[in-house]
Amino acid sequence: MSDRTIEIPPTAKLRLDSEALVSNWRVLDDLSGAASAGAAIKANAYGLGAVQVFRRLQSAGCQDFYVANWQEAAEIQAYTDESTNISVLNGVRPEDMPFAVTSSAKPVLNSIEQAKRWLPTGRPCDVMINSGMNRLGINTSDLIDFVWHEMDIDIVMSHLASADEDVSQNANQLDQFKNALRHVSGKRQSLSNSAGIALGQAYHFDCTRPGLSLYGGKQRSEFDGIIRQVVFPEAQILQTRNLKKGDKLGYNAKYVAERSHTIAILAMGYADGYLRGFSNTGAFYIDDTRLSVLGRVSMDLIAIDISDAPQLAESDWVKAQFDLPTASLQSGIAQYELITGMGNRFIRYWT
Amino acid sequence: MSDRTIEIPPTAKLRLDSEALVSNWRVLDDLSGAASAGAAIKANAYGLGAVQVFRRLQSAGCQDFYVANWQEAAEIQAYTDESTNISVLNGVRPEDMPFAVTSSAKPVLNSIEQAKRWLPTGRPCDVMINSGMNRLGINTSDLIDFVWHEMDIDIVMSHLASADEDVSQNANQLDQFKNALRHVSGKRQSLSNSAGIALGQAYHFDCTRPGLSLYGGKQRSEFDGIIRQVVFPEAQILQTRNLKKGDKLGYNAKYVAERSHTIAILAMGYADGYLRGFSNTGAFYIDDTRLSVLGRVSMDLIAIDISDAPQLAESDWVKAQFDLPTASLQSGIAQYELITGMGNRFIRYWT
């Protein structure tokens, strides 16, 4: 009965800024000094779209890409060329082997079990050292008895647990990593994520692995003013209405009007990843006018105050305040979660 | 270079329980008394999969389905039959009209503007009354001057803001709704969401619109023991390791071992929707043994204590504690957000 060929325009959009993404990568590459910056594009490039991010950063000169698993590697490897390296951070399970041995991506070997599994393939790999985060990776004490010289190792790496803080754990991990490098060697060495890049040259080694800051996240003050916002949610007004003094708004009446004013209802909600943490704290904008989120964010709807923008009407579009450090403070949600949680109803478009 | 035809088995699964889903709908239909229960399947059926939920509930006898927008209507209407009613809760925008007039779904008219837009089509519709939530819907005072008798109205409805609480707002909204019904009439009337069903017969009218409780959510004690869990996340162990007393684990060392013990690292994280709120509070299970989440949940990884299940090893699977009220208490995340946020890396499979 219906005609599926008729276009239904979106009600919520995620504008993604190519220039800002590439600029952030260049900034992180520069901050990495003599080391070259790669790019963590796991989790669908933190929710932005792995293929789209990959192609933009590849064009900019990025050669090392990090994904979580082989499904993610498979998604992008059709777009790779001979200068591209893809590392699969979660390593290689027994059931990954049939695909992995056909793939141009390489596993990051996180355990002696994985190393034994990969050794017979003779294929390239990376090795993850546990330098004190105690998540994935091989303990230094377990490195000693393995035949690493028989393997084709590209990057020997470790991962910093607290690079967004100035704590002794960072220097301890650096020491542990250096100690481990006496027992295993590859073509290259790598330690730093986004925040680690800001810790200085001692942490850079041959290549760095920024993630969050590529996408506009700032976990350290060193990134203020140089890392740009990449993700810009936009929502459409479904309806405007007038509240009278005392009127309750939304679930559990978390907003009660203290005066008469006008509100707009937006077609976006926590099912899109704009979580309830923004209730009564988030904001949208039209031009430079701030429009406060009122009451509790619903699954598919958000109410905003349009007292200061009375021209707004049904079908108009407004932009979320979504500078990641600001939005994280507003919502109490980590910068990482704010972007990885962006939902499927958004139309993602790159400018 | 790679062979994309080789299967890569998943690392995280979302088991969805058909029997529990259907049972929950029947319970809610029974609790609705003489009214018939529909089903809110907006937001991809709260993250479970709209088509899959639709087909199961349709087979069980459900006839009224509620989606947020016309994209969601389009996704399921290929599976509808003549007894199926689909209501589009966010109404009909000007740009929806070309598709909407070809669709078997009907808009829920939320404003006089939308009513004027739909009137010339002569097609069926629902009407949303604002009875005090002040989100979408038509104020009673605005009902009076419109030619409702010229429209083919199926359901006249309103929406309860605080049905999960025993507050006077519920009775106030009921009164407001009844008052509005003097000015507009359709074939049927509807007021209650999941929680509203538990408020009793006065709130049932002709049809109810459960959502969260279909999927295992319990916002009121009336649902204890009769609403079943539907969503069961399962994660695979990538690696096990031993911690020594004093060892730090994960980002920002949010867990420090007080004794030597064994942990496992799971291939699941907040990018999958298992949010950081579960850090140091969530749990997984193997059989009846509880395995506490340790430290901060990472984007793609979770650490759990396997002291009490020393047999666990790489490639084994464990199940998240995900009874929604319990998981909500553990994480501080609303039951709704827990399921709508489930990510795309999960393989969803129905049993």
mmCIF file of N, CA and C in Angstrom, chain A residues 249-328:
data_model
loop_
_atom_site.group_PDB
_atom_site.id
_atom_site.type_symbol
_atom_site.label_atom_id
_atom_site.label_comp_id
_atom_site.label_asym_id
_atom_site.label_seq_id
_atom_site.Cartn_x
_atom_site.Cartn_y
_atom_site.Cartn_z
ATOM 1 N N LEU A 249 5.802 20.183 33.207
ATOM 2 C CA LEU A 249 6.293 19.790 31.886
ATOM 3 C C LEU A 249 7.014 18.452 31.960
ATOM 4 N N GLY A 250 6.604 17.528 31.078
ATOM 5 C CA GLY A 250 7.361 16.310 30.869
ATOM 6 C C GLY A 250 7.205 15.276 31.981
ATOM 7 N N TYR A 251 7.974 14.188 31.837
ATOM 8 C CA TYR A 251 7.869 13.081 32.784
ATOM 9 C C TYR A 251 8.204 13.537 34.197
ATOM 10 N N ASN A 252 7.333 13.128 35.117
ATOM 11 C CA ASN A 252 7.512 13.369 36.543
ATOM 12 C C ASN A 252 7.635 14.853 36.886
ATOM 13 N N ALA A 253 7.122 15.675 35.969
ATOM 14 C CA ALA A 253 7.007 17.115 36.237
ATOM 15 C C ALA A 253 8.303 17.704 36.779
ATOM 16 N N LYS A 254 9.397 17.374 36.133
ATOM 17 C CA LYS A 254 10.695 17.842 36.608
ATOM 18 C C LYS A 254 10.935 19.310 36.284
ATOM 19 N N TYR A 255 10.040 19.906 35.526
ATOM 20 C CA TYR A 255 10.074 21.354 35.329
ATOM 21 C C TYR A 255 8.676 21.896 35.574
ATOM 22 N N VAL A 256 8.601 22.959 36.350
ATOM 23 C CA VAL A 256 7.335 23.660 36.586
ATOM 24 C C VAL A 256 7.560 25.126 36.240
ATOM 25 N N ALA A 257 6.712 25.654 35.370
ATOM 26 C CA ALA A 257 6.923 27.030 34.889
ATOM 27 C C ALA A 257 6.739 28.028 36.024
ATOM 28 N N GLU A 258 7.710 28.913 36.161
ATOM 29 C CA GLU A 258 7.611 29.968 37.175
ATOM 30 C C GLU A 258 6.995 31.229 36.611
ATOM 31 N N ARG A 259 6.785 31.238 35.306
ATOM 32 C CA ARG A 259 6.164 32.382 34.611
ATOM 33 C C ARG A 259 5.596 31.841 33.302
ATOM 34 N N SER A 260 4.784 32.609 32.658
ATOM 35 C CA SER A 260 4.298 32.221 31.339
ATOM 36 C C SER A 260 5.440 32.345 30.333
ATOM 37 N N HIS A 261 5.591 31.331 29.527
ATOM 38 C CA HIS A 261 6.582 31.445 28.441
ATOM 39 C C HIS A 261 6.333 30.361 27.406
ATOM 40 N N THR A 262 7.093 30.432 26.337
ATOM 41 C CA THR A 262 6.900 29.541 25.195
ATOM 42 C C THR A 262 7.987 28.483 25.167
ATOM 43 N N ILE A 263 7.588 27.279 24.795
ATOM 44 C CA ILE A 263 8.549 26.186 24.658
ATOM 45 C C ILE A 263 8.397 25.555 23.279
ATOM 46 N N ALA A 264 9.407 24.790 22.912
ATOM 47 C CA ALA A 264 9.336 23.992 21.683
ATOM 48 C C ALA A 264 9.660 22.549 22.033
ATOM 49 N N ILE A 265 9.016 21.638 21.310
ATOM 50 C CA ILE A 265 9.267 20.203 21.484
ATOM 51 C C ILE A 265 10.074 19.709 20.294
ATOM 52 N N LEU A 266 11.228 19.113 20.581
ATOM 53 C CA LEU A 266 12.158 18.658 19.545
ATOM 54 C C LEU A 266 12.035 17.159 19.306
ATOM 55 N N ALA A 267 12.246 16.765 18.065
ATOM 56 C CA ALA A 267 12.211 15.340 17.702
ATOM 57 C C ALA A 267 13.584 14.696 17.909
ATOM 58 N N MET A 268 13.986 14.610 19.180
ATOM 59 C CA MET A 268 15.240 13.957 19.545
ATOM 60 C C MET A 268 15.068 13.543 20.997
ATOM 61 N N GLY A 269 15.731 12.481 21.412
ATOM 62 C CA GLY A 269 15.594 12.061 22.806
ATOM 63 C C GLY A 269 16.698 11.110 23.200
ATOM 64 N N TYR A 270 16.511 10.464 24.343
ATOM 65 C CA TYR A 270 17.608 9.602 24.810
ATOM 66 C C TYR A 270 17.788 8.368 23.953
ATOM 67 N N ALA A 271 16.765 7.970 23.204
ATOM 68 C CA ALA A 271 16.966 6.856 22.268
ATOM 69 C C ALA A 271 17.938 7.237 21.161
ATOM 70 N N ASP A 272 18.162 8.532 20.977
ATOM 71 C CA ASP A 272 19.149 9.003 20.000
ATOM 72 C C ASP A 272 20.521 9.185 20.634
ATOM 73 N N GLY A 273 20.615 8.993 21.938
ATOM 74 C CA GLY A 273 21.879 9.166 22.636
ATOM 75 C C GLY A 273 21.988 10.483 23.385
ATOM 76 N N TYR A 274 20.972 11.329 23.276
ATOM 77 C CA TYR A 274 20.956 12.570 24.067
ATOM 78 C C TYR A 274 20.288 12.196 25.391
ATOM 79 N N LEU A 275 21.105 11.790 26.355
ATOM 80 C CA LEU A 275 20.620 11.039 27.517
ATOM 81 C C LEU A 275 19.920 11.919 28.549
ATOM 82 N N ARG A 276 19.254 11.242 29.486
ATOM 83 C CA ARG A 276 18.490 11.955 30.505
ATOM 84 C C ARG A 276 19.358 12.823 31.405
ATOM 85 N N GLY A 277 20.668 12.596 31.380
ATOM 86 C CA GLY A 277 21.564 13.473 32.126
ATOM 87 C C GLY A 277 21.454 14.938 31.723
ATOM 88 N N PHE A 278 20.954 15.191 30.525
ATOM 89 C CA PHE A 278 20.779 16.571 30.059
ATOM 90 C C PHE A 278 19.484 17.210 30.556
ATOM 91 N N SER A 279 18.655 16.444 31.251
ATOM 92 C CA SER A 279 17.386 16.978 31.757
ATOM 93 C C SER A 279 17.638 18.230 32.583
ATOM 94 N N ASN A 280 16.958 19.301 32.232
ATOM 95 C CA ASN A 280 17.067 20.586 32.953
ATOM 96 C C ASN A 280 18.474 21.169 32.972
ATOM 97 N N THR A 281 19.412 20.616 32.200
ATOM 98 C CA THR A 281 20.782 21.161 32.202
ATOM 99 C C THR A 281 21.329 21.413 30.799
ATOM 100 N N GLY A 282 20.896 20.647 29.807
ATOM 101 C CA GLY A 282 21.429 20.803 28.461
ATOM 102 C C GLY A 282 20.926 22.074 27.804
ATOM 103 N N ALA A 283 21.427 22.327 26.597
ATOM 104 C CA ALA A 283 20.991 23.517 25.872
ATOM 105 C C ALA A 283 21.081 23.297 24.377
ATOM 106 N N PHE A 284 20.214 24.004 23.672
ATOM 107 C CA PHE A 284 20.278 24.081 22.216
ATOM 108 C C PHE A 284 20.505 25.547 21.842
ATOM 109 N N TYR A 285 20.794 25.758 20.575
ATOM 110 C CA TYR A 285 21.031 27.119 20.096
ATOM 111 C C TYR A 285 20.307 27.358 18.787
ATOM 112 N N ILE A 286 19.848 28.596 18.607
ATOM 113 C CA ILE A 286 19.534 29.093 17.272
ATOM 114 C C ILE A 286 20.376 30.353 17.119
ATOM 115 N N ASP A 287 21.249 30.349 16.118
ATOM 116 C CA ASP A 287 22.263 31.401 16.004
ATOM 117 C C ASP A 287 22.995 31.493 17.346
ATOM 118 N N ASP A 288 22.995 32.658 17.989
ATOM 119 C CA ASP A 288 23.715 32.764 19.260
ATOM 120 C C ASP A 288 22.801 32.724 20.477
ATOM 121 N N THR A 289 21.543 32.422 20.268
ATOM 122 C CA THR A 289 20.587 32.422 21.381
ATOM 123 C C THR A 289 20.522 31.049 22.028
ATOM 124 N N ARG A 290 20.740 31.050 23.331
ATOM 125 C CA ARG A 290 20.734 29.791 24.078
ATOM 126 C C ARG A 290 19.296 29.400 24.425
ATOM 127 N N LEU A 291 18.971 28.125 24.251
ATOM 128 C CA LEU A 291 17.622 27.600 24.485
ATOM 129 C C LEU A 291 17.768 26.434 25.472
ATOM 130 N N SER A 292 17.401 26.663 26.705
ATOM 131 C CA SER A 292 17.636 25.663 27.751
ATOM 132 C C SER A 292 16.725 24.450 27.614
ATOM 133 N N VAL A 293 17.281 23.270 27.883
ATOM 134 C CA VAL A 293 16.451 22.066 27.983
ATOM 135 C C VAL A 293 15.634 22.160 29.267
ATOM 136 N N LEU A 294 14.336 21.900 29.145
ATOM 137 C CA LEU A 294 13.426 21.995 30.288
ATOM 138 C C LEU A 294 12.868 20.614 30.613
ATOM 139 N N GLY A 295 12.923 20.263 31.878
ATOM 140 C CA GLY A 295 12.344 19.007 32.311
ATOM 141 C C GLY A 295 13.169 17.823 31.855
ATOM 142 N N ARG A 296 12.545 16.672 31.963
ATOM 143 C CA ARG A 296 13.240 15.423 31.698
ATOM 144 C C ARG A 296 13.264 15.137 30.198
ATOM 145 N N VAL A 297 14.413 14.757 29.705
ATOM 146 C CA VAL A 297 14.536 14.313 28.318
ATOM 147 C C VAL A 297 13.723 13.030 28.151
ATOM 148 N N SER A 298 12.874 12.973 27.128
ATOM 149 C CA SER A 298 12.077 11.772 26.842
ATOM 150 C C SER A 298 12.811 10.870 25.845
ATOM 151 N N MET A 299 12.222 9.737 25.563
ATOM 152 C CA MET A 299 12.855 8.791 24.640
ATOM 153 C C MET A 299 13.038 9.385 23.244
ATOM 154 N N ASP A 300 12.009 10.112 22.782
ATOM 155 C CA ASP A 300 12.021 10.624 21.415
ATOM 156 C C ASP A 300 11.840 12.130 21.349
ATOM 157 N N LEU A 301 11.762 12.788 22.493
ATOM 158 C CA LEU A 301 11.386 14.197 22.538
ATOM 159 C C LEU A 301 12.180 14.946 23.594
ATOM 160 N N ILE A 302 12.431 16.217 23.325
ATOM 161 C CA ILE A 302 13.086 17.128 24.266
ATOM 162 C C ILE A 302 12.315 18.440 24.244
ATOM 163 N N ALA A 303 12.098 19.030 25.410
ATOM 164 C CA ALA A 303 11.476 20.354 25.485
ATOM 165 C C ALA A 303 12.547 21.410 25.739
ATOM 166 N N ILE A 304 12.449 22.518 25.016
ATOM 167 C CA ILE A 304 13.386 23.632 25.229
ATOM 168 C C ILE A 304 12.622 24.936 25.400
ATOM 169 N N ASP A 305 13.233 25.843 26.118
ATOM 170 C CA ASP A 305 12.689 27.180 26.342
ATOM 171 C C ASP A 305 13.001 28.049 25.123
ATOM 172 N N ILE A 306 11.950 28.593 24.483
ATOM 173 C CA ILE A 306 12.222 29.481 23.339
ATOM 174 C C ILE A 306 11.747 30.906 23.638
ATOM 175 N N SER A 307 11.712 31.255 24.924
ATOM 176 C CA SER A 307 11.336 32.631 25.303
ATOM 177 C C SER A 307 12.154 33.666 24.547
ATOM 178 N N ASP A 308 13.442 33.377 24.366
ATOM 179 C CA ASP A 308 14.333 34.363 23.752
ATOM 180 C C ASP A 308 14.426 34.221 22.242
ATOM 181 N N ALA A 309 13.628 33.328 21.678
ATOM 182 C CA ALA A 309 13.633 33.158 20.211
ATOM 183 C C ALA A 309 12.204 32.918 19.744
ATOM 184 N N PRO A 310 11.340 33.931 19.950
ATOM 185 C CA PRO A 310 9.908 33.738 19.678
ATOM 186 C C PRO A 310 9.595 33.480 18.211
ATOM 187 N N GLN A 311 10.569 33.716 17.347
ATOM 188 C CA GLN A 311 10.328 33.467 15.917
ATOM 189 C C GLN A 311 10.323 31.977 15.599
ATOM 190 N N LEU A 312 10.829 31.125 16.502
ATOM 191 C CA LEU A 312 10.935 29.693 16.201
ATOM 192 C C LEU A 312 9.546 29.065 16.073
ATOM 193 N N ALA A 313 9.424 28.142 15.121
ATOM 194 C CA ALA A 313 8.130 27.515 14.840
ATOM 195 C C ALA A 313 8.350 26.091 14.372
ATOM 196 N N GLU A 314 7.259 25.368 14.243
ATOM 197 C CA GLU A 314 7.294 24.008 13.707
ATOM 198 C C GLU A 314 8.179 23.947 12.461
ATOM 199 N N SER A 315 8.967 22.888 12.376
ATOM 200 C CA SER A 315 9.847 22.596 11.241
ATOM 201 C C SER A 315 11.188 23.312 11.292
ATOM 202 N N ASP A 316 11.372 24.283 12.188
ATOM 203 C CA ASP A 316 12.683 24.918 12.310
ATOM 204 C C ASP A 316 13.675 23.945 12.964
ATOM 205 N N TRP A 317 14.940 24.195 12.695
ATOM 206 C CA TRP A 317 16.009 23.356 13.239
ATOM 207 C C TRP A 317 16.827 24.134 14.265
ATOM 208 N N VAL A 318 17.226 23.443 15.315
ATOM 209 C CA VAL A 318 18.101 24.034 16.322
ATOM 210 C C VAL A 318 19.288 23.100 16.557
ATOM 211 N N LYS A 319 20.370 23.661 17.122
ATOM 212 C CA LYS A 319 21.610 22.898 17.287
ATOM 213 C C LYS A 319 21.894 22.648 18.757
ATOM 214 N N ALA A 320 22.263 21.443 19.083
ATOM 215 C CA ALA A 320 22.592 21.125 20.477
ATOM 216 C C ALA A 320 23.923 21.751 20.863
ATOM 217 N N GLN A 321 24.001 22.227 22.107
ATOM 218 C CA GLN A 321 25.304 22.576 22.663
ATOM 219 C C GLN A 321 26.023 21.261 22.912
ATOM 220 N N PHE A 322 27.083 21.003 22.178
ATOM 221 C CA PHE A 322 27.663 19.664 22.251
ATOM 222 C C PHE A 322 29.194 19.691 22.210
ATOM 223 N N ASP A 323 29.756 20.866 22.549
ATOM 224 C CA ASP A 323 31.194 20.862 22.836
ATOM 225 C C ASP A 323 31.401 19.833 23.938
ATOM 226 N N LEU A 324 32.241 18.845 23.716
ATOM 227 C CA LEU A 324 32.225 17.667 24.591
ATOM 228 C C LEU A 324 32.536 17.956 26.059
ATOM 229 N N PRO A 325 33.541 18.762 26.385
ATOM 230 C CA PRO A 325 33.758 19.020 27.827
ATOM 231 C C PRO A 325 32.552 19.718 28.471
ATOM 232 N N THR A 326 31.963 20.668 27.765
ATOM 233 C CA THR A 326 30.782 21.373 28.295
ATOM 234 C C THR A 326 29.606 20.421 28.455
ATOM 235 N N ALA A 327 29.339 19.651 27.417
ATOM 236 C CA ALA A 327 28.204 18.728 27.449
ATOM 237 C C ALA A 327 28.397 17.663 28.532
ATOM 238 N N SER A 328 29.632 17.276 28.766
ATOM 239 C CA SER A 328 29.913 16.287 29.807
ATOM 240 C C SER A 328 29.646 16.875 31.192
#
